[in-house]
C-alpha positions as CSV (number, residue, x, y, z in Angstrom):
1,M,-127.5,68.6,-43.9
2,S,-125.7,65.4,-42.9
3,A,-122.1,64.8,-43.6
4,K,-121.0,61.3,-44.5
5,R,-118.3,60.0,-42.4
6,Q,-115.4,59.1,-44.5
7,S,-113.1,56.3,-43.6
8,P,-109.4,57.1,-43.5
9,P,-107.3,55.9,-46.5
10,P,-105.7,52.6,-46.0
11,P,-102.0,52.6,-44.8
12,D,-99.4,53.1,-47.4
13,L,-97.8,49.8,-47.1
14,E,-95.4,50.3,-50.1
15,T,-93.9,53.3,-48.4
16,M,-93.7,51.5,-45.1
17,R,-92.0,48.4,-46.7
18,D,-89.5,50.7,-48.5
19,T,-88.5,52.4,-45.2
20,A,-88.1,48.9,-43.7
21,H,-86.0,47.7,-46.6
22,Q,-83.7,50.8,-46.3
23,V,-82.6,49.4,-42.9
24,L,-83.0,45.6,-43.9
25,D,-81.3,45.8,-47.2
26,P,-79.2,42.8,-47.9
27,D,-76.2,45.2,-48.0
28,S,-77.1,46.2,-44.4
29,G,-75.5,42.9,-42.9
30,P,-73.5,43.0,-39.8
31,D,-70.3,43.9,-41.6
32,A,-71.8,46.7,-43.7
33,L,-71.2,50.2,-42.8
34,P,-74.3,51.6,-41.0
35,P,-76.0,54.7,-42.3
36,A,-74.8,58.1,-41.0
37,A,-76.1,59.1,-37.5
38,D,-78.5,61.8,-38.9
39,E,-79.9,59.4,-41.6
40,L,-80.3,56.6,-39.0
41,A,-82.1,59.0,-36.7
42,T,-84.5,60.0,-39.5
43,L,-85.1,56.3,-40.5
44,T,-85.7,55.3,-36.9
45,T,-88.2,58.2,-36.3
46,T,-90.0,57.2,-39.6
47,L,-90.1,53.5,-38.6
48,R,-91.6,54.4,-35.3
49,G,-94.2,56.6,-36.9
50,H,-95.1,53.8,-39.3
51,L,-95.5,51.4,-36.4
52,Q,-97.6,53.8,-34.5
53,L,-100.0,54.1,-37.5
54,L,-100.1,50.5,-38.5
55,A,-100.3,48.5,-35.3
56,P,-103.8,49.9,-34.4
57,E,-104.9,49.3,-38.0
58,V,-103.8,45.7,-37.8
59,E,-105.5,45.2,-34.4
60,Q,-108.8,46.7,-35.7
61,A,-108.7,44.6,-38.9
62,A,-107.8,41.4,-36.8
63,A,-110.6,42.1,-34.4
64,L,-113.1,41.6,-37.2
65,L,-112.1,37.9,-37.6
66,S,-113.3,35.1,-35.4
67,E,-111.6,34.7,-32.1
68,N,-110.1,31.3,-32.9
69,S,-108.7,32.4,-36.3
70,P,-104.9,31.7,-36.6
71,T,-104.4,34.9,-38.7
72,R,-106.2,37.0,-35.9
73,S,-103.9,35.5,-33.3
74,A,-100.7,36.0,-35.2
75,A,-101.7,39.6,-36.2
76,M,-102.5,40.5,-32.7
77,A,-99.3,39.1,-31.4
78,C,-97.3,41.0,-34.0
79,A,-99.2,44.3,-33.1
80,E,-98.3,43.7,-29.4
81,E,-94.7,43.0,-30.4
82,A,-94.7,46.3,-32.3
83,G,-95.9,48.1,-29.1
84,G,-93.1,46.4,-27.2
85,K,-90.5,47.6,-29.6
86,L,-91.9,51.2,-29.4
87,R,-91.7,51.2,-25.7
88,A,-88.2,49.6,-25.6
89,P,-85.3,52.2,-25.4
90,E,-82.7,52.3,-28.0
91,L,-79.7,50.2,-27.1
92,G,-77.2,52.6,-25.4
93,F,-74.0,50.5,-25.7
94,A,-71.7,51.1,-28.6
95,A,-73.7,54.2,-29.6
96,L,-74.1,53.8,-33.4
97,T,-74.3,50.0,-33.3
98,G,-76.9,50.0,-30.6
99,R,-79.1,52.5,-32.8
100,V,-78.6,50.4,-35.8
101,M,-79.7,47.2,-34.0
102,Y,-82.8,49.1,-32.7
103,A,-83.7,50.4,-36.1
104,R,-83.4,46.9,-37.6
105,R,-85.7,45.4,-35.0
106,L,-88.3,48.2,-35.8
107,A,-87.8,47.4,-39.5
108,R,-88.4,43.6,-39.0
109,V,-91.6,44.1,-37.0
110,L,-92.9,46.7,-39.5
111,A,-92.3,44.4,-42.4
112,A,-94.2,41.5,-40.5
113,L,-97.0,44.0,-39.6
114,C,-97.4,45.0,-43.3
115,D,-97.8,41.3,-44.3
116,H,-100.3,40.8,-41.4
117,Y,-102.3,43.8,-42.4
118,E,-102.7,42.5,-46.0
119,I,-103.9,39.2,-44.6
120,V,-106.3,40.3,-41.9
121,S,-107.7,43.3,-43.9
122,A,-108.6,40.8,-46.7
123,G,-110.6,38.8,-44.0
124,I,-108.5,35.7,-44.3
125,E,-109.3,33.5,-41.4
126,V,-106.6,30.7,-42.1
127,T,-103.9,30.9,-44.8
128,S,-102.9,27.8,-46.8
129,E,-99.6,28.0,-45.1
130,Q,-101.0,27.9,-41.6
131,R,-103.5,25.0,-42.6
132,A,-100.5,23.0,-43.9
133,F,-98.5,23.8,-40.7
134,V,-101.3,22.7,-38.4
135,R,-101.7,19.4,-40.3
136,L,-98.0,18.8,-40.0
137,A,-98.0,19.7,-36.2
138,N,-101.1,17.6,-35.6
139,H,-99.5,14.6,-37.3
140,C,-96.2,14.9,-35.3
141,V,-97.9,15.2,-32.0
142,N,-100.0,12.1,-32.6
143,C,-97.6,9.9,-34.7
144,K,-95.8,7.1,-32.6
145,K,-92.8,7.3,-35.0
146,C,-92.5,11.0,-34.7
147,R,-92.8,10.8,-31.0
148,A,-90.6,7.8,-30.4
149,R,-87.8,8.4,-27.8
150,D,-84.3,6.6,-27.5
151,G,-83.0,5.2,-24.3
152,Q,-81.9,8.7,-23.1
153,G,-85.4,10.2,-23.5
154,M,-84.3,12.1,-26.6
155,N,-86.3,12.0,-30.0
156,A,-85.3,8.9,-31.8
157,G,-85.5,10.6,-35.2
158,L,-87.3,7.7,-36.8
159,A,-88.0,8.4,-40.5
160,C,-91.7,8.9,-41.0
161,E,-93.0,9.1,-44.6
162,E,-96.1,10.9,-43.6
163,E,-94.2,13.5,-41.7
164,S,-91.9,14.0,-44.7
165,R,-94.9,14.4,-47.0
166,L,-96.6,16.9,-44.8
167,Y,-93.5,18.8,-44.4
168,E,-93.1,19.1,-48.2
169,V,-96.7,20.3,-48.4
170,Y,-96.0,23.0,-45.8
171,R,-92.7,24.0,-47.5
172,V,-94.6,24.4,-50.8
173,A,-97.4,26.3,-49.2
174,R,-94.9,28.6,-47.5
175,A,-93.0,29.3,-50.7
176,R,-96.2,30.0,-52.6
177,A,-97.3,32.5,-49.9
178,S,-94.0,34.1,-50.0
179,A,-94.0,34.3,-53.8
180,A,-97.6,35.7,-53.8
181,R,-96.6,38.4,-51.4
182,L,-93.7,39.3,-53.4
183,A,-95.7,39.3,-56.7
184,G,-98.3,41.5,-55.0
185,R,-95.6,44.0,-53.9
186,N,-94.0,44.1,-57.4
187,A,-97.4,44.6,-59.0
188,A,-98.2,47.4,-56.6
189,G,-94.8,49.0,-57.4
190,A,-95.2,48.7,-61.0
191,S,-98.7,50.4,-61.1
192,A,-97.4,53.3,-58.9
């Protein structure tokens, strides 16, 4: 009798994002009242648990991509940052304020890690947003107008039509990627 080895279920990104958004809610700005200490402790523990589960999953999915893949590099860097956040102590100054700041840092890296997981688990080597950014950066590095310096060695800020066009392409690609992620989250939330 041979038992088939079942792969674990995929991470529950919706729950993870919901937890992160409880801390990063627009109403949670610097002037907003923080959650009560016990609620904050629960959220922080939950965020830490989500990061401990998701970071290795992101690394594992990213490792399947080619070594020169921008999405692999970005995902690995984000997983490494998550590890750093988990090892960092909560900020001890101004007791509740320090814990709120720590929870928000955990929430921001968790939200980013969720996005990276979606991309690398789909096997996407380069996103359209990354492709547009690389074209813009390559242009700016090689363009004489973009690199021009004034008498003090500062960038002269000369107008470059190609740089403007490539920046607009990048801006549109970034907006589309953001809208697609939001639409995917909304669709997942509606089907749940």
